[in-house]
C-alpha atoms as one frame of an Amber mdcrd trajectory, in Angstrom:
protein
  18.120   7.658  20.845  16.498   4.259  21.176  18.621   1.333  20.079  16.953
  -0.565  17.245  18.193  -3.816  15.733  17.473  -2.592  12.221  16.663   0.847
  10.832  17.340   0.360   7.116  15.570  -2.031   4.734  16.204  -2.359   1.002
  13.186  -3.029  -1.217  14.899  -6.220  -2.443  14.613  -7.611   1.131  10.848
  -7.031   1.297   8.387  -9.839   0.587   6.273  -9.074  -2.530   2.542  -8.843
  -1.844   0.573  -9.441  -5.055  -2.722 -10.405  -3.412  -4.566  -7.174  -4.322
  -2.659  -6.636  -7.588   0.685  -5.205  -8.588   3.835  -5.712  -6.538   3.526
  -4.097  -3.103   6.531  -4.300  -0.775   6.380  -3.126   2.836   9.879  -2.069
   3.827   9.384  -0.200   7.105   6.904  -1.668   9.605   6.559  -2.976  13.149
   7.665  -6.371  11.833  10.712  -5.177   9.875  12.106  -2.321  11.994   9.913
  -2.099  15.088   8.060   1.055  14.001   5.216   2.078  16.295   3.321   4.758
  14.364   2.845   3.385  10.852   4.285   1.425   7.951   5.293   2.062   4.367
   7.090   0.889   1.296   7.065   0.707  -2.488   4.558  -0.345  -5.124   4.996
  -1.260  -8.764   2.097  -1.550 -11.204   2.570  -2.755 -14.777   0.679  -1.060
 -17.588  -3.041  -1.658 -17.039  -2.560  -3.310 -13.626  -4.570  -2.241 -10.603
  -4.777  -2.656  -6.839  -8.267  -3.842  -5.896 -10.592  -1.561  -3.950 -10.306
  -1.569  -0.168 -10.297   0.824   2.776  -8.368   1.325   5.996 -10.612   1.748
   9.062  -7.776   3.074  11.252  -5.166   4.604   8.939  -4.611   7.413   6.476
  -2.638   6.418   3.407  -0.101   8.703   1.776   0.926   7.948  -1.832   3.799
   9.612  -3.690   4.109   8.851  -7.423   7.674   8.394  -8.605   7.110   7.206
 -12.192   4.221   6.517 -14.536   0.601   7.602 -14.716  -1.845   6.427 -12.059
  -5.479   6.990 -11.242  -6.727   6.662  -7.672 -10.475   6.361  -7.245 -11.604
   7.691  -3.853 -15.189   6.752  -2.934 -16.001   6.655  -6.662 -14.191   9.884
  -7.635 -11.167   9.461  -9.945  -7.977  11.472  -9.333  -5.192  11.414 -11.967
  -1.625  11.296 -10.696   1.771  11.614 -12.341   5.407  11.784 -11.260   5.850
  14.186  -8.369   2.202  14.058  -7.307   1.247  13.111  -3.752  -2.182  12.085
  -2.507  -3.766  11.378   0.865  -6.445   8.722   1.316  -8.454   9.665   4.432
  -9.365   7.042   7.023 -12.330   4.924   5.915 -12.211   6.030   2.252 -12.695
   3.276  -0.329  -9.866   3.464  -2.843  -8.622   1.642  -5.946  -5.385   2.370
  -7.800  -4.922   1.804 -11.563  -1.929   2.277 -13.822  -3.558   4.200 -16.688
  -0.315   4.611 -18.620   1.468   2.326 -21.055   4.616   1.903 -18.952   5.334
   0.607 -15.470   4.318   2.953 -12.634   6.105   3.241  -9.285   5.098   4.835
  -6.031   5.990   5.139  -2.382   3.321   4.768   0.306   2.933   5.208   4.052
  -0.009   4.398   6.338  -0.501   5.841   9.802  -1.594   5.313  12.533  -1.399
   1.548  12.827  -4.534  -0.553  13.230  -4.906  -2.217  16.643  -3.971  -5.544
  14.972  -2.522  -6.114  11.478  -5.516  -8.144  10.255  -7.781  -5.129  10.973
  -5.753  -2.790   8.750  -7.437  -3.497   5.383 -11.045  -4.207   4.471 -11.497
  -5.518   0.917 -14.535  -4.176  -0.966 -13.692  -5.900  -4.248 -12.618  -9.483
  -4.987  -8.832  -9.589  -4.522  -6.838 -10.441  -7.641  -4.904 -13.372  -6.195
  -6.658 -14.713  -3.079  -4.098 -17.496  -2.628  -1.053 -15.202  -2.897   0.979
 -14.597   0.260  -0.285 -11.694   2.365   2.745 -10.741   4.493   1.835  -9.237
   7.855   3.062  -5.699   8.500   2.625  -5.869  12.255   4.139  -8.092  14.884
   5.273 -11.637  14.322   3.253 -13.550  11.726
């Protein structure tokens, strides 16, 4: 087994990313634990909140809904999701996530494989919600 400085990260240690909407926290990544194949974490969306549309040119995204009612739009096609549902977003697919319920929604996500460089991982196709909000890098040192 390879020795790693850190293998466990609590969501409270992760930097909130609110740039695209909601509260997205990357817990496991090259930057946090030295992962080499992907990254993942937690997301929280308040009632009516959304994550702006974007796509990943190098990665698939896996989303697992833990609580609440969400709707993921994939290249213009809406898919309803509830607790226990899992969804894959294929590489290059435009997607936008909305909390369509009246309570907070929570999910777990993972993206793999990694983009060649962190700044190449996301391509925004809609104006981000908070352009001046911190955008923590998931890759190597910031």
